[in-house]
GROMACS .gro file of C-alpha atoms in nm:
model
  183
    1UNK     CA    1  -0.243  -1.815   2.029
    2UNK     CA    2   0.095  -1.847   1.931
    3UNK     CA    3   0.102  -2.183   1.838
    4UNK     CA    4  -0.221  -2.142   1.601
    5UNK     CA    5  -0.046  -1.811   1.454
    6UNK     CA    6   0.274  -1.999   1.335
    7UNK     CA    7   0.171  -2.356   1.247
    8UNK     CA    8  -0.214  -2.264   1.113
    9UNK     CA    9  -0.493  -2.436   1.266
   10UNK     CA   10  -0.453  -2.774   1.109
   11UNK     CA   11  -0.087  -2.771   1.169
   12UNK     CA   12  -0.127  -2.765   1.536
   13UNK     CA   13  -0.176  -3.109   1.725
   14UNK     CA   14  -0.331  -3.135   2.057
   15UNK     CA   15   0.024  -3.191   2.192
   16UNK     CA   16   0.173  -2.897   2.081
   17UNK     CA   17  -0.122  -2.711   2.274
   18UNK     CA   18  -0.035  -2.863   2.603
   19UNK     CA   19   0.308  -2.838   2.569
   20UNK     CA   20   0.289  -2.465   2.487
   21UNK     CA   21   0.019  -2.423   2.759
   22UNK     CA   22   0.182  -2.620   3.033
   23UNK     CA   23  -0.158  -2.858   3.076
   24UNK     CA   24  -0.274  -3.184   2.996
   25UNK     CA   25  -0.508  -3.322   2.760
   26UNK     CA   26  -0.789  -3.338   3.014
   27UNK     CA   27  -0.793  -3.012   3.152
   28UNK     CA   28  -0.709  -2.879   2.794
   29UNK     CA   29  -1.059  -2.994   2.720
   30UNK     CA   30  -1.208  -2.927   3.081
   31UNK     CA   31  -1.129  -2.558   2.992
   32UNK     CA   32  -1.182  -2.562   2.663
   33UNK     CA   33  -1.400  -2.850   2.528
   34UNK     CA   34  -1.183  -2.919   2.245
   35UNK     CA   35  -0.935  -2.768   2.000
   36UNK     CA   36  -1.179  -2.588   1.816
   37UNK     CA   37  -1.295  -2.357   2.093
   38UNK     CA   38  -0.956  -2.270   2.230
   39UNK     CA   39  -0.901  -2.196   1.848
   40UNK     CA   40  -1.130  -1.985   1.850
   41UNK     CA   41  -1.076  -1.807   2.171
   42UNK     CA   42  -0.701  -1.765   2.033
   43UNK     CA   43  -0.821  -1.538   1.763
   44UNK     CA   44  -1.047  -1.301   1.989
   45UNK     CA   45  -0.755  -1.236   2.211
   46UNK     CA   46  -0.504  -1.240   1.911
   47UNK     CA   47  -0.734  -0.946   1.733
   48UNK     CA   48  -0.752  -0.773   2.106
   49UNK     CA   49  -0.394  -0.786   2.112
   50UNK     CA   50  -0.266  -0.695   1.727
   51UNK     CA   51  -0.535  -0.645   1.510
   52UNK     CA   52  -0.535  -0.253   1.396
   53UNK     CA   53  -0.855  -0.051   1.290
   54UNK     CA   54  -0.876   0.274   1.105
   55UNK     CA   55  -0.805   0.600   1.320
   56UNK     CA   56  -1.094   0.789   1.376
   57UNK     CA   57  -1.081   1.194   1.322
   58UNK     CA   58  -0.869   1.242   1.020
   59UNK     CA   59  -0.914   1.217   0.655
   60UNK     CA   60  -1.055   0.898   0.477
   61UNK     CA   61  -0.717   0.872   0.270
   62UNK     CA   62  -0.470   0.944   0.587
   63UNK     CA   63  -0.685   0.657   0.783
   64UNK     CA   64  -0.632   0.411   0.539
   65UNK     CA   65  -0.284   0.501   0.514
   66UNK     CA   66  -0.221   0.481   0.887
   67UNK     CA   67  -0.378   0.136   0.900
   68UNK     CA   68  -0.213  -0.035   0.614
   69UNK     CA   69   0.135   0.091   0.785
   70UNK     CA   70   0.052   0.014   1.136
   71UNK     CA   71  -0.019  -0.322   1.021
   72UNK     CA   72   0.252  -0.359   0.792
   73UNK     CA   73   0.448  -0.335   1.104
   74UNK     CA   74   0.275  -0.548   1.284
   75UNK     CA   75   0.308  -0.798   1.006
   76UNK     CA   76   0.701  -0.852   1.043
   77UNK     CA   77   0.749  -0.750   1.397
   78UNK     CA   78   1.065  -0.976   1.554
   79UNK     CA   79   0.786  -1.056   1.903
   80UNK     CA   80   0.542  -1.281   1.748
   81UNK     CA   81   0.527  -1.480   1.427
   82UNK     CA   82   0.527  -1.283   1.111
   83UNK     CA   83   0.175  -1.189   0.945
   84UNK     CA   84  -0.195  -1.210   1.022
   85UNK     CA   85  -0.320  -1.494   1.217
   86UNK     CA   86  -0.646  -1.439   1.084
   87UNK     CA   87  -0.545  -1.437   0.716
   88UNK     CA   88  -0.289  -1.760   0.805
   89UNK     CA   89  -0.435  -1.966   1.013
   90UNK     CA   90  -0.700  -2.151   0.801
   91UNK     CA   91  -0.670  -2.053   0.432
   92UNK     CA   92  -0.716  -2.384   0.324
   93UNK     CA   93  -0.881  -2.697   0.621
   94UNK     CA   94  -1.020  -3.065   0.472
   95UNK     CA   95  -1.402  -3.062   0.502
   96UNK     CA   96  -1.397  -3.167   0.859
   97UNK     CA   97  -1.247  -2.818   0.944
   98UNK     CA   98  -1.464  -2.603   0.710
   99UNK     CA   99  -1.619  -2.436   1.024
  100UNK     CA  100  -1.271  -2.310   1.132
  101UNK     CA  101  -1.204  -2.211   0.748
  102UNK     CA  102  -1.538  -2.001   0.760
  103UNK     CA  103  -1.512  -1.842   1.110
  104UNK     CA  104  -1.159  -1.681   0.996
  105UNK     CA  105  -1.308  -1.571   0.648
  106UNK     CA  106  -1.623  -1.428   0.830
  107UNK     CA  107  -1.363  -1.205   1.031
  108UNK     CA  108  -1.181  -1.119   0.730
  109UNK     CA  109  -1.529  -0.981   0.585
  110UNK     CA  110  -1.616  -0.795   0.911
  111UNK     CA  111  -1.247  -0.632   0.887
  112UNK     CA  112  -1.375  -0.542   0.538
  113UNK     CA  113  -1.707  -0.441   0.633
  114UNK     CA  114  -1.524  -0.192   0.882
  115UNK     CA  115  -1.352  -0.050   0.600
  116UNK     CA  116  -1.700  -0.007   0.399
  117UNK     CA  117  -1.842   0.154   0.686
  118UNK     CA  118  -1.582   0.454   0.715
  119UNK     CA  119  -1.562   0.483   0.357
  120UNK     CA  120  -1.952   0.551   0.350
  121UNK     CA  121  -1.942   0.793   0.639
  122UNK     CA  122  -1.689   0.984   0.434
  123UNK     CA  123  -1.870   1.020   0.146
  124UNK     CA  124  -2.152   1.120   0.403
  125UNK     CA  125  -1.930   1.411   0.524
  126UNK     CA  126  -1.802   1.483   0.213
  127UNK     CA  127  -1.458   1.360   0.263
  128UNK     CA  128  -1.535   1.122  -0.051
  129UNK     CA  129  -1.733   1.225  -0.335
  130UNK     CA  130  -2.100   1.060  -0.413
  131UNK     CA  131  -1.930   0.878  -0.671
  132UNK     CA  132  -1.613   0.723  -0.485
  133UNK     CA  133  -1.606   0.331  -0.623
  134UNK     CA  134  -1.683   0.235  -0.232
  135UNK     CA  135  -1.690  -0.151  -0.353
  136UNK     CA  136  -1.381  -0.037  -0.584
  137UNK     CA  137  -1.149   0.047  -0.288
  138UNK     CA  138  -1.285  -0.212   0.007
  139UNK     CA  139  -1.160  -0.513  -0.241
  140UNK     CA  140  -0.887  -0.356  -0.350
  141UNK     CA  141  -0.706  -0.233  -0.022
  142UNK     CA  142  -0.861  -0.522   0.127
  143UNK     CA  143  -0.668  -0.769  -0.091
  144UNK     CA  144  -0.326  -0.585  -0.050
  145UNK     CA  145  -0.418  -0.581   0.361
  146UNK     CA  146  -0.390  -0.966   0.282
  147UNK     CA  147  -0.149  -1.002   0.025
  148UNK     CA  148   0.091  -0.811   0.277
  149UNK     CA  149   0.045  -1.090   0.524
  150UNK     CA  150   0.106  -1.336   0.314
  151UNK     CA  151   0.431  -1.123   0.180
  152UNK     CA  152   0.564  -1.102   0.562
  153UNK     CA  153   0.500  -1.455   0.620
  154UNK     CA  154   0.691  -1.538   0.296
  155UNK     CA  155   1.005  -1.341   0.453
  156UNK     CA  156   0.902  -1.000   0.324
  157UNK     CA  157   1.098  -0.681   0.565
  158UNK     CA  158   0.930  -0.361   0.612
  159UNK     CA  159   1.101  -0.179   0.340
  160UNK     CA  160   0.934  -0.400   0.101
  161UNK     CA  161   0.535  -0.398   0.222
  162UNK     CA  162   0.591  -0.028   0.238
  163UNK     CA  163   0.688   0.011  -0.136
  164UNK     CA  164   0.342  -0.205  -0.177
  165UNK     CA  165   0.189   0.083   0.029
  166UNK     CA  166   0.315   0.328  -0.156
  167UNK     CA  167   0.219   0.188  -0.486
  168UNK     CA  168  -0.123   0.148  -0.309
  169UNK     CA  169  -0.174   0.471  -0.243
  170UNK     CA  170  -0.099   0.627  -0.557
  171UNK     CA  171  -0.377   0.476  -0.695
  172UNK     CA  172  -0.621   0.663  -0.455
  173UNK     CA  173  -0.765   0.877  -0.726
  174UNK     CA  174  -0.873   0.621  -0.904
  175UNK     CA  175  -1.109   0.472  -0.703
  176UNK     CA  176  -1.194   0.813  -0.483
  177UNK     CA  177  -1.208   1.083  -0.723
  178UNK     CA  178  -1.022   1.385  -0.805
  179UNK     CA  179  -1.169   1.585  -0.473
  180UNK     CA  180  -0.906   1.361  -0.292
  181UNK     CA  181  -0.573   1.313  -0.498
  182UNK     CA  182  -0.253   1.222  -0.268
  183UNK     CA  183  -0.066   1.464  -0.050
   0.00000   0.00000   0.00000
């Protein structure tokens, strides 16, 4: 996992996978079938392990919040290489790895569709109003989830993707409504 996470998919060789796991080439594919698979394995443990989701039980704004910071933190911890695997690993394969490509983007969108989800039920309990631009905030927060990743990667500290968050948040209103200005 660590391997994929700090070289990308297409910048890890076969050899770096057996060195980091301690195996050969045979039982590398034995257990495995192929770089692919164990690629994709990787990810399912590394979102087990680091991926955050939005708190349950508190305000549509504070969740959001919450899970932009938690991540934020996660993004330049010293323990593991700095941003999101899943945003890193395979922005950009050749053709023969488009399937890698497209099973990282179809997590991003399910990370997405999370978001959508809890901003829905909140308008549903009237934590949002009717007229909250749902679409509005999931690409927006979305793309500064991302853009944070690629910020910590880049050699971004804390400090910095928490001004982001900040600026991020103050702009609440304008996709929620006036029923849920900060504070």
């Amino acid at each position: 996992m660590y391997v994929f996470w700090e070289r990308g998919y297409e910048g890890t060789s076969l050899s770096d996978l057996t060195a980091a796991m301690g195996i050969g080439s045979p039982s590398l594919y034995a257990a495995f079938r192929g770089k692919e698979p164990l690629f994709r394995e990787a990810v399912e443990r590394y979102r087990e392990r680091f991926a955050h989701h939005l708190p349950e039980g508190t305000a549509v704004r504070e969740a959001l919040e919450t899970w932009l910071r938690d991540s934020a933190r996660e993004f330049v911890a010293s323990d593991h290489p700095r941003g999101c695997m899943v945003v890193l690993a395979a922005v950009n394969c050749t053709e023969q790895n488009r399937p890698v490509q497209d099973f990282l983007a179809e997590k991003r969108r399910g990370n997405l569709a999370e978001l959508e989800e809890r901003l829905r039920h909140a308008v549903a309990e009237g934590d949002l109003p009717g007229d909250a631009d749902i679409a509005g905030i999931v690409r927006f927060y979305g793309t500064i989830l991302h853009g944070m990743s690629i910020q910590a990667r880049d050699g971004a500290e804390l400090a910095d993707l928490e001004a982001v968050i900040d600026t991020a948040m103050s702009l609440w209103p304008r996709f929620a409504g006036k029923k849920t200005a900060p504070g």
